[in-house]
Amino acid sequence: MTKSLPSLTIIRRIKAPPAKVWAAITQPELMMQWWGPDAGPTLSAEADVRPGGRFSVVFRLLNGEEHNPTGIYQEVIPEKTLVFTWEWPGMPERESLVTFRLKPFDGGTELTLIHAQLPDEEVLRSHEAGWNGLLDKLPAFLGGGAWAT
């Protein structure tokens, strides 16, 4: 029997239309301004947003650590669904799958982030903290706010 790998799901309701949220998660020049789990800088971003296209971002945490997750886009439905692999350099055995789902909600967007196929609970907890930090920054970047979920 195959053991299922852990996954996490985070839902946020953002006071910005799906088109603005989509742009923030797919346009490198916008990703550079907010991507990362804390207030540290984003050093580079690459997003060839098409199936088979490459994803890469380099960010520096406030503690000075630099991270460079990379991936390949699997599914792209503009302003609705973005699916890509997620891999840390030097750790191909830890490749996982990230999905952003966007849907209109009360004049804004409901964003669902699913990070699946994580290798274990420790990695899940680390990524959950990182994704929550990143998504905490998105509403302010978009000039709106967030509804309580």
GROMACS .gro file of N, CA and C in nm:
model
  447
    1MET      N    1   0.083  -0.118   0.000
    1MET     CA    2   0.000   0.000   0.000
    1MET      C    3   0.088   0.125   0.000
    2THR      N    4   0.060   0.218  -0.087
    2THR     CA    5   0.138   0.340  -0.098
    2THR      C    6   0.090   0.442   0.004
    3LYS      N    7   0.186   0.499   0.076
    3LYS     CA    8   0.154   0.602   0.174
    3LYS      C    9   0.128   0.734   0.102
    4SER      N   10   0.019   0.802   0.136
    4SER     CA   11  -0.007   0.931   0.072
    4SER      C   12   0.082   1.037   0.138
    5LEU      N   13   0.128   1.129   0.056
    5LEU     CA   14   0.216   1.234   0.103
    5LEU      C   15   0.134   1.351   0.156
    6PRO      N   16   0.188   1.421   0.257
    6PRO     CA   17   0.114   1.533   0.316
    6PRO      C   18   0.092   1.647   0.216
    7SER      N   19  -0.017   1.720   0.238
    7SER     CA   20  -0.043   1.841   0.161
    7SER      C   21  -0.103   1.946   0.253
    8LEU      N   22  -0.097   2.070   0.210
    8LEU     CA   23  -0.156   2.178   0.288
    8LEU      C   24  -0.244   2.261   0.197
    9THR      N   25  -0.345   2.322   0.255
    9THR     CA   26  -0.437   2.410   0.183
    9THR      C   27  -0.455   2.537   0.264
   10ILE      N   28  -0.440   2.651   0.197
   10ILE     CA   29  -0.459   2.781   0.261
   10ILE      C   30  -0.558   2.859   0.173
   11ILE      N   31  -0.658   2.918   0.235
   11ILE     CA   32  -0.757   2.997   0.162
   11ILE      C   33  -0.751   3.141   0.213
   12ARG      N   34  -0.740   3.234   0.120
   12ARG     CA   35  -0.741   3.376   0.154
   12ARG      C   36  -0.843   3.448   0.067
   13ARG      N   37  -0.910   3.544   0.124
   13ARG     CA   38  -1.003   3.630   0.049
   13ARG      C   39  -0.941   3.769   0.046
   14ILE      N   40  -0.917   3.815  -0.076
   14ILE     CA   41  -0.839   3.937  -0.098
   14ILE      C   42  -0.927   4.040  -0.167
   15LYS      N   43  -0.918   4.164  -0.122
   15LYS     CA   44  -0.997   4.273  -0.180
   15LYS      C   45  -0.928   4.329  -0.303
   16ALA      N   46  -0.914   4.245  -0.403
   16ALA     CA   47  -0.859   4.282  -0.534
   16ALA      C   48  -0.916   4.182  -0.634
   17PRO      N   49  -0.941   4.226  -0.757
   17PRO     CA   50  -0.999   4.135  -0.856
   17PRO      C   51  -0.902   4.025  -0.898
   18PRO      N   52  -0.955   3.912  -0.949
   18PRO     CA   53  -0.868   3.803  -0.992
   18PRO      C   54  -0.757   3.846  -1.089
   19ALA      N   55  -0.785   3.941  -1.178
   19ALA     CA   56  -0.683   3.985  -1.273
   19ALA      C   57  -0.561   4.043  -1.201
   20LYS      N   58  -0.583   4.121  -1.094
   20LYS     CA   59  -0.470   4.178  -1.019
   20LYS      C   60  -0.395   4.071  -0.941
   21VAL      N   61  -0.468   3.979  -0.881
   21VAL     CA   62  -0.403   3.871  -0.807
   21VAL      C   63  -0.321   3.785  -0.904
   22TRP      N   64  -0.379   3.752  -1.019
   22TRP     CA   65  -0.310   3.673  -1.120
   22TRP      C   66  -0.180   3.742  -1.161
   23ALA      N   67  -0.187   3.871  -1.189
   23ALA     CA   68  -0.067   3.945  -1.228
   23ALA      C   69   0.040   3.936  -1.119
   24ALA      N   70   0.000   3.949  -0.993
   24ALA     CA   71   0.096   3.947  -0.882
   24ALA      C   72   0.167   3.813  -0.868
   25ILE      N   73   0.101   3.703  -0.908
   25ILE     CA   74   0.164   3.571  -0.892
   25ILE      C   75   0.228   3.520  -1.021
   26THR      N   76   0.216   3.596  -1.131
   26THR     CA   77   0.269   3.547  -1.258
   26THR      C   78   0.364   3.644  -1.329
   27GLN      N   79   0.369   3.768  -1.289
   27GLN     CA   80   0.455   3.866  -1.357
   27GLN      C   81   0.580   3.891  -1.273
   28PRO      N   82   0.698   3.853  -1.325
   28PRO     CA   83   0.821   3.865  -1.246
   28PRO      C   84   0.844   4.003  -1.187
   29GLU      N   85   0.814   4.109  -1.264
   29GLU     CA   86   0.839   4.244  -1.212
   29GLU      C   87   0.750   4.274  -1.091
   30LEU      N   88   0.634   4.213  -1.084
   30LEU     CA   89   0.547   4.228  -0.966
   30LEU      C   90   0.590   4.133  -0.855
   31MET      N   91   0.624   4.009  -0.890
   31MET     CA   92   0.670   3.913  -0.789
   31MET      C   93   0.791   3.968  -0.713
   32MET      N   94   0.877   4.041  -0.783
   32MET     CA   95   0.997   4.098  -0.721
   32MET      C   96   0.962   4.193  -0.605
   33GLN      N   97   0.843   4.247  -0.608
   33GLN     CA   98   0.805   4.347  -0.509
   33GLN      C   99   0.742   4.290  -0.382
   34TRP      N  100   0.709   4.160  -0.382
   34TRP     CA  101   0.639   4.110  -0.262
   34TRP      C  102   0.667   3.964  -0.228
   35TRP      N  103   0.721   3.885  -0.320
   35TRP     CA  104   0.732   3.741  -0.299
   35TRP      C  105   0.831   3.710  -0.188
   36GLY      N  106   0.797   3.622  -0.101
   36GLY     CA  107   0.884   3.577   0.007
   36GLY      C  108   0.807   3.571   0.137
   37PRO      N  109   0.852   3.488   0.232
   37PRO     CA  110   0.774   3.465   0.354
   37PRO      C  111   0.789   3.572   0.462
   38ASP      N  112   0.885   3.662   0.446
   38ASP     CA  113   0.899   3.770   0.545
   38ASP      C  114   0.934   3.898   0.470
   39ALA      N  115   0.979   3.999   0.542
   39ALA     CA  116   1.003   4.130   0.481
   39ALA      C  117   1.138   4.139   0.410
   40GLY      N  118   1.210   4.028   0.400
   40GLY     CA  119   1.336   4.028   0.326
   40GLY      C  120   1.311   4.049   0.177
   41PRO      N  121   1.417   4.087   0.103
   41PRO     CA  122   1.399   4.119  -0.039
   41PRO      C  123   1.386   3.996  -0.129
   42THR      N  124   1.317   4.016  -0.240
   42THR     CA  125   1.315   3.918  -0.349
   42THR      C  126   1.425   3.961  -0.444
   43LEU      N  127   1.520   3.873  -0.470
   43LEU     CA  128   1.638   3.909  -0.549
   43LEU      C  129   1.619   3.885  -0.697
   44SER      N  130   1.540   3.785  -0.733
   44SER     CA  131   1.510   3.760  -0.875
   44SER      C  132   1.383   3.678  -0.885
   45ALA      N  133   1.319   3.690  -1.001
   45ALA     CA  134   1.198   3.612  -1.028
   45ALA      C  135   1.192   3.584  -1.177
   46GLU      N  136   1.156   3.461  -1.209
   46GLU     CA  137   1.139   3.418  -1.348
   46GLU      C  138   1.006   3.344  -1.354
   47ALA      N  139   0.925   3.377  -1.453
   47ALA     CA  140   0.795   3.311  -1.467
   47ALA      C  141   0.758   3.305  -1.615
   48ASP      N  142   0.789   3.193  -1.677
   48ASP     CA  143   0.750   3.168  -1.816
   48ASP      C  144   0.617   3.092  -1.808
   49VAL      N  145   0.509   3.168  -1.792
   49VAL     CA  146   0.379   3.113  -1.752
   49VAL      C  147   0.308   3.048  -1.870
   50ARG      N  148   0.344   2.922  -1.892
   50ARG     CA  149   0.282   2.835  -1.994
   50ARG      C  150   0.318   2.693  -1.954
   51PRO      N  151   0.237   2.595  -1.990
   51PRO     CA  152   0.274   2.457  -1.957
   51PRO      C  153   0.414   2.426  -2.012
   52GLY      N  154   0.500   2.376  -1.926
   52GLY     CA  155   0.639   2.348  -1.962
   52GLY      C  156   0.732   2.464  -1.936
   53GLY      N  157   0.678   2.583  -1.906
   53GLY     CA  158   0.760   2.700  -1.877
   53GLY      C  159   0.821   2.691  -1.737
   54ARG      N  160   0.925   2.767  -1.716
   54ARG     CA  161   1.002   2.760  -1.592
   54ARG      C  162   0.957   2.867  -1.491
   55PHE      N  163   0.959   2.827  -1.365
   55PHE     CA  164   0.936   2.915  -1.250
   55PHE      C  165   1.063   2.916  -1.166
   56SER      N  166   1.106   3.033  -1.122
   56SER     CA  167   1.219   3.042  -1.031
   56SER      C  168   1.209   3.174  -0.955
   57VAL      N  169   1.239   3.169  -0.828
   57VAL     CA  170   1.242   3.292  -0.749
   57VAL      C  171   1.356   3.277  -0.647
   58VAL      N  172   1.426   3.386  -0.623
   58VAL     CA  173   1.530   3.389  -0.521
   58VAL      C  174   1.491   3.497  -0.421
   59PHE      N  175   1.482   3.459  -0.294
   59PHE     CA  176   1.450   3.558  -0.191
   59PHE      C  177   1.545   3.541  -0.074
   60ARG      N  178   1.569   3.652  -0.004
   60ARG     CA  179   1.654   3.652   0.115
   60ARG      C  180   1.567   3.679   0.237
   61LEU      N  181   1.575   3.591   0.333
   61LEU     CA  182   1.502   3.609   0.458
   61LEU      C  183   1.568   3.717   0.544
   62LEU      N  184   1.496   3.768   0.639
   62LEU     CA  185   1.552   3.869   0.729
   62LEU      C  186   1.673   3.817   0.807
   63ASN      N  187   1.682   3.685   0.825
   63ASN     CA  188   1.798   3.627   0.895
   63ASN      C  189   1.918   3.610   0.803
   64GLY      N  190   1.906   3.652   0.676
   64GLY     CA  191   2.017   3.646   0.581
   64GLY      C  192   2.019   3.524   0.492
   65GLU      N  193   1.940   3.422   0.523
   65GLU     CA  194   1.936   3.301   0.439
   65GLU      C  195   1.873   3.333   0.304
   66GLU      N  196   1.934   3.278   0.198
   66GLU     CA  197   1.876   3.291   0.064
   66GLU      C  198   1.817   3.158   0.021
   67HIS      N  199   1.703   3.164  -0.045
   67HIS     CA  200   1.634   3.045  -0.093
   67HIS      C  201   1.596   3.063  -0.239
   68ASN      N  202   1.598   2.952  -0.314
   68ASN     CA  203   1.572   2.957  -0.459
   68ASN      C  204   1.485   2.840  -0.503
   69PRO      N  205   1.355   2.843  -0.470
   69PRO     CA  206   1.268   2.739  -0.524
   69PRO      C  207   1.250   2.756  -0.675
   70THR      N  208   1.242   2.643  -0.744
   70THR     CA  209   1.224   2.643  -0.889
   70THR      C  210   1.113   2.544  -0.923
   71GLY      N  211   1.068   2.551  -1.047
   71GLY     CA  212   0.966   2.455  -1.090
   71GLY      C  213   0.932   2.471  -1.236
   72ILE      N  214   0.840   2.386  -1.279
   72ILE     CA  215   0.790   2.386  -1.416
   72ILE      C  216   0.638   2.399  -1.410
   73TYR      N  217   0.585   2.492  -1.488
   73TYR     CA  218   0.440   2.509  -1.493
   73TYR      C  219   0.375   2.388  -1.558
   74GLN      N  220   0.271   2.337  -1.494
   74GLN     CA  221   0.199   2.219  -1.541
   74GLN      C  222   0.065   2.255  -1.604
   75GLU      N  223  -0.005   2.350  -1.543
   75GLU     CA  224  -0.137   2.391  -1.591
   75GLU      C  225  -0.152   2.541  -1.572
   76VAL      N  226  -0.201   2.608  -1.676
   76VAL     CA  227  -0.219   2.753  -1.671
   76VAL      C  228  -0.356   2.786  -1.731
   77ILE      N  229  -0.446   2.835  -1.649
   77ILE     CA  230  -0.575   2.886  -1.694
   77ILE      C  231  -0.580   3.029  -1.641
   78PRO      N  232  -0.551   3.129  -1.727
   78PRO     CA  233  -0.537   3.266  -1.680
   78PRO      C  234  -0.651   3.312  -1.589
   79GLU      N  235  -0.608   3.373  -1.480
   79GLU     CA  236  -0.696   3.430  -1.378
   79GLU      C  237  -0.779   3.326  -1.303
   80LYS      N  238  -0.747   3.197  -1.322
   80LYS     CA  239  -0.821   3.090  -1.253
   80LYS      C  240  -0.732   2.988  -1.185
   81THR      N  241  -0.641   2.926  -1.261
   81THR     CA  242  -0.563   2.814  -1.207
   81THR      C  243  -0.418   2.823  -1.253
   82LEU      N  244  -0.327   2.803  -1.158
   82LEU     CA  245  -0.184   2.800  -1.187
   82LEU      C  246  -0.125   2.684  -1.109
   83VAL      N  247  -0.069   2.586  -1.180
   83VAL     CA  248  -0.011   2.468  -1.117
   83VAL      C  249   0.134   2.456  -1.162
   84PHE      N  250   0.225   2.437  -1.067
   84PHE     CA  251   0.366   2.420  -1.102
   84PHE      C  252   0.435   2.329  -1.001
   85THR      N  253   0.541   2.262  -1.049
   85THR     CA  254   0.622   2.182  -0.958
   85THR      C  255   0.701   2.279  -0.870
   86TRP      N  256   0.746   2.229  -0.756
   86TRP     CA  257   0.820   2.309  -0.658
   86TRP      C  258   0.938   2.225  -0.612
   87GLU      N  259   1.057   2.276  -0.637
   87GLU     CA  260   1.178   2.201  -0.603
   87GLU      C  261   1.283   2.295  -0.546
   88TRP      N  262   1.354   2.245  -0.447
   88TRP     CA  263   1.468   2.319  -0.392
   88TRP      C  264   1.594   2.266  -0.458
   89PRO      N  265   1.686   2.352  -0.505
   89PRO     CA  266   1.808   2.306  -0.570
   89PRO      C  267   1.882   2.204  -0.484
   90GLY      N  268   1.926   2.098  -0.549
   90GLY     CA  269   2.000   1.993  -0.480
   90GLY      C  270   1.912   1.892  -0.408
   91MET      N  271   1.780   1.908  -0.414
   91MET     CA  272   1.690   1.816  -0.346
   91MET      C  273   1.577   1.770  -0.439
   92PRO      N  274   1.611   1.707  -0.552
   92PRO     CA  275   1.505   1.667  -0.646
   92PRO      C  276   1.408   1.565  -0.587
   93GLU      N  277   1.451   1.492  -0.485
   93GLU     CA  278   1.361   1.394  -0.422
   93GLU      C  279   1.249   1.462  -0.344
   94ARG      N  280   1.261   1.591  -0.324
   94ARG     CA  281   1.159   1.665  -0.250
   94ARG      C  282   1.068   1.745  -0.343
   95GLU      N  283   1.065   1.714  -0.471
   95GLU     CA  284   0.977   1.786  -0.562
   95GLU      C  285   0.832   1.769  -0.518
   96SER      N  286   0.761   1.879  -0.516
   96SER     CA  287   0.620   1.879  -0.477
   96SER      C  288   0.541   1.959  -0.580
   97LEU      N  289   0.414   1.982  -0.552
   97LEU     CA  290   0.326   2.046  -0.650
   97LEU      C  291   0.247   2.158  -0.583
   98VAL      N  292   0.253   2.277  -0.644
   98VAL     CA  293   0.183   2.395  -0.592
   98VAL      C  294   0.070   2.431  -0.688
   99THR      N  295  -0.047   2.458  -0.632
   99THR     CA  296  -0.163   2.501  -0.710
   99THR      C  297  -0.218   2.629  -0.650
  100PHE      N  298  -0.235   2.731  -0.733
  100PHE     CA  299  -0.310   2.851  -0.696
  100PHE      C  300  -0.442   2.843  -0.770
  101ARG      N  301  -0.552   2.856  -0.699
  101ARG     CA  302  -0.685   2.865  -0.762
  101ARG      C  303  -0.745   2.999  -0.724
  102LEU      N  304  -0.794   3.072  -0.823
  102LEU     CA  305  -0.855   3.202  -0.800
  102LEU      C  306  -1.000   3.197  -0.843
  103LYS      N  307  -1.087   3.259  -0.763
  103LYS     CA  308  -1.225   3.272  -0.807
  103LYS      C  309  -1.280   3.403  -0.752
  104PRO      N  310  -1.367   3.468  -0.830
  104PRO     CA  311  -1.427   3.593  -0.782
  104PRO      C  312  -1.501   3.570  -0.651
  105PHE      N  313  -1.490   3.669  -0.562
  105PHE     CA  314  -1.558   3.662  -0.433
  105PHE      C  315  -1.592   3.804  -0.388
  106ASP      N  316  -1.719   3.838  -0.386
  106ASP     CA  317  -1.767   3.964  -0.329
  106ASP      C  318  -1.686   4.086  -0.375
  107GLY      N  319  -1.661   4.095  -0.505
  107GLY     CA  320  -1.585   4.207  -0.560
  107GLY      C  321  -1.435   4.190  -0.549
  108GLY      N  322  -1.389   4.081  -0.492
  108GLY     CA  323  -1.247   4.053  -0.478
  108GLY      C  324  -1.217   3.914  -0.529
  109THR      N  325  -1.123   3.847  -0.463
  109THR     CA  326  -1.078   3.715  -0.506
  109THR      C  327  -1.066   3.621  -0.388
  110GLU      N  328  -1.114   3.500  -0.404
  110GLU     CA  329  -1.081   3.394  -0.310
  110GLU      C  330  -0.966   3.317  -0.371
  111LEU      N  331  -0.853   3.317  -0.301
  111LEU     CA  332  -0.733   3.247  -0.346
  111LEU      C  333  -0.719   3.121  -0.262
  112THR      N  334  -0.709   3.007  -0.327
  112THR     CA  335  -0.682   2.880  -0.259
  112THR      C  336  -0.545   2.834  -0.304
  113LEU      N  337  -0.456   2.814  -0.208
  113LEU     CA  338  -0.323   2.761  -0.236
  113LEU      C  339  -0.318   2.619  -0.183
  114ILE      N  340  -0.280   2.526  -0.268
  114ILE     CA  341  -0.262   2.387  -0.228
  114ILE      C  342  -0.118   2.350  -0.257
  115HIS      N  343  -0.047   2.302  -0.156
  115HIS     CA  344   0.089   2.252  -0.176
  115HIS      C  345   0.085   2.103  -0.143
  116ALA      N  346   0.096   2.021  -0.246
  116ALA     CA  347   0.077   1.876  -0.233
  116ALA      C  348   0.209   1.801  -0.254
  117GLN      N  349   0.206   1.675  -0.214
  117GLN     CA  350   0.319   1.583  -0.233
  117GLN      C  351   0.443   1.625  -0.155
  118LEU      N  352   0.420   1.684  -0.037
  118LEU     CA  353   0.531   1.720   0.050
  118LEU      C  354   0.586   1.592   0.113
  119PRO      N  355   0.718   1.585   0.134
  119PRO     CA  356   0.776   1.457   0.177
  119PRO      C  357   0.741   1.413   0.319
  120ASP      N  358   0.717   1.509   0.410
  120ASP     CA  359   0.686   1.470   0.548
  120ASP      C  360   0.622   1.587   0.622
  121GLU      N  361   0.580   1.562   0.744
  121GLU     CA  362   0.510   1.663   0.824
  121GLU      C  363   0.599   1.781   0.859
  122GLU      N  364   0.728   1.758   0.882
  122GLU     CA  365   0.819   1.868   0.914
  122GLU      C  366   0.830   1.966   0.798
  123VAL      N  367   0.844   1.913   0.678
  123VAL     CA  368   0.850   1.997   0.558
  123VAL      C  369   0.716   2.069   0.539
  124LEU      N  370   0.607   1.999   0.566
  124LEU     CA  371   0.474   2.061   0.556
  124LEU      C  372   0.465   2.182   0.649
  125ARG      N  373   0.505   2.167   0.774
  125ARG     CA  374   0.497   2.278   0.870
  125ARG      C  375   0.583   2.396   0.826
  126SER      N  376   0.702   2.368   0.775
  126SER     CA  377   0.790   2.475   0.728
  126SER      C  378   0.727   2.550   0.611
  127HIS      N  379   0.674   2.476   0.515
  127HIS     CA  380   0.611   2.540   0.399
  127HIS      C  381   0.482   2.613   0.438
  128GLU      N  382   0.408   2.558   0.532
  128GLU     CA  383   0.286   2.625   0.576
  128GLU      C  384   0.319   2.762   0.635
  129ALA      N  385   0.422   2.768   0.717
  129ALA     CA  386   0.464   2.897   0.774
  129ALA      C  387   0.509   2.992   0.663
  130GLY      N  388   0.586   2.940   0.567
  130GLY     CA  389   0.634   3.024   0.458
  130GLY      C  390   0.522   3.077   0.371
  131TRP      N  391   0.430   2.989   0.331
  131TRP     CA  392   0.319   3.033   0.246
  131TRP      C  393   0.229   3.132   0.320
  132ASN      N  394   0.204   3.109   0.448
  132ASN     CA  395   0.123   3.204   0.524
  132ASN      C  396   0.191   3.341   0.531
  133GLY      N  397   0.322   3.342   0.551
  133GLY     CA  398   0.395   3.469   0.551
  133GLY      C  399   0.384   3.540   0.418
  134LEU      N  400   0.400   3.465   0.310
  134LEU     CA  401   0.390   3.521   0.175
  134LEU      C  402   0.250   3.576   0.150
  135LEU      N  403   0.148   3.497   0.180
  135LEU     CA  404   0.011   3.540   0.153
  135LEU      C  405  -0.035   3.652   0.246
  136ASP      N  406   0.028   3.667   0.362
  136ASP     CA  407  -0.001   3.780   0.449
  136ASP      C  408   0.037   3.912   0.381
  137LYS      N  409   0.140   3.909   0.296
  137LYS     CA  410   0.189   4.030   0.230
  137LYS      C  411   0.109   4.068   0.106
  138LEU      N  412   0.042   3.973   0.045
  138LEU     CA  413  -0.023   3.996  -0.085
  138LEU      C  414  -0.132   4.104  -0.081
  139PRO      N  415  -0.226   4.103   0.013
  139PRO     CA  416  -0.332   4.205   0.011
  139PRO      C  417  -0.277   4.348   0.018
  140ALA      N  418  -0.179   4.372   0.102
  140ALA     CA  419  -0.122   4.507   0.113
  140ALA      C  420  -0.052   4.545  -0.018
  141PHE      N  421   0.020   4.450  -0.078
  141PHE     CA  422   0.086   4.479  -0.205
  141PHE      C  423  -0.016   4.519  -0.311
  142LEU      N  424  -0.130   4.453  -0.312
  142LEU     CA  425  -0.232   4.481  -0.412
  142LEU      C  426  -0.314   4.606  -0.381
  143GLY      N  427  -0.286   4.669  -0.268
  143GLY     CA  428  -0.353   4.793  -0.235
  143GLY      C  429  -0.492   4.777  -0.178
  144GLY      N  430  -0.525   4.655  -0.145
  144GLY     CA  431  -0.658   4.630  -0.087
  144GLY      C  432  -0.642   4.586   0.056
  145GLY      N  433  -0.706   4.483   0.088
  145GLY     CA  434  -0.699   4.424   0.220
  145GLY      C  435  -0.746   4.282   0.208
  146ALA      N  436  -0.780   4.225   0.319
  146ALA     CA  437  -0.827   4.087   0.319
  146ALA      C  438  -0.949   4.076   0.408
  147TRP      N  439  -1.037   3.987   0.371
  147TRP     CA  440  -1.149   3.953   0.458
  147TRP      C  441  -1.102   3.845   0.554
  148ALA      N  442  -1.159   3.840   0.670
  148ALA     CA  443  -1.130   3.731   0.763
  148ALA      C  444  -1.183   3.602   0.702
  149THR      N  445  -1.106   3.494   0.717
  149THR     CA  446  -1.150   3.363   0.666
  149THR      C  447  -1.162   3.265   0.780
   0.00000   0.00000   0.00000
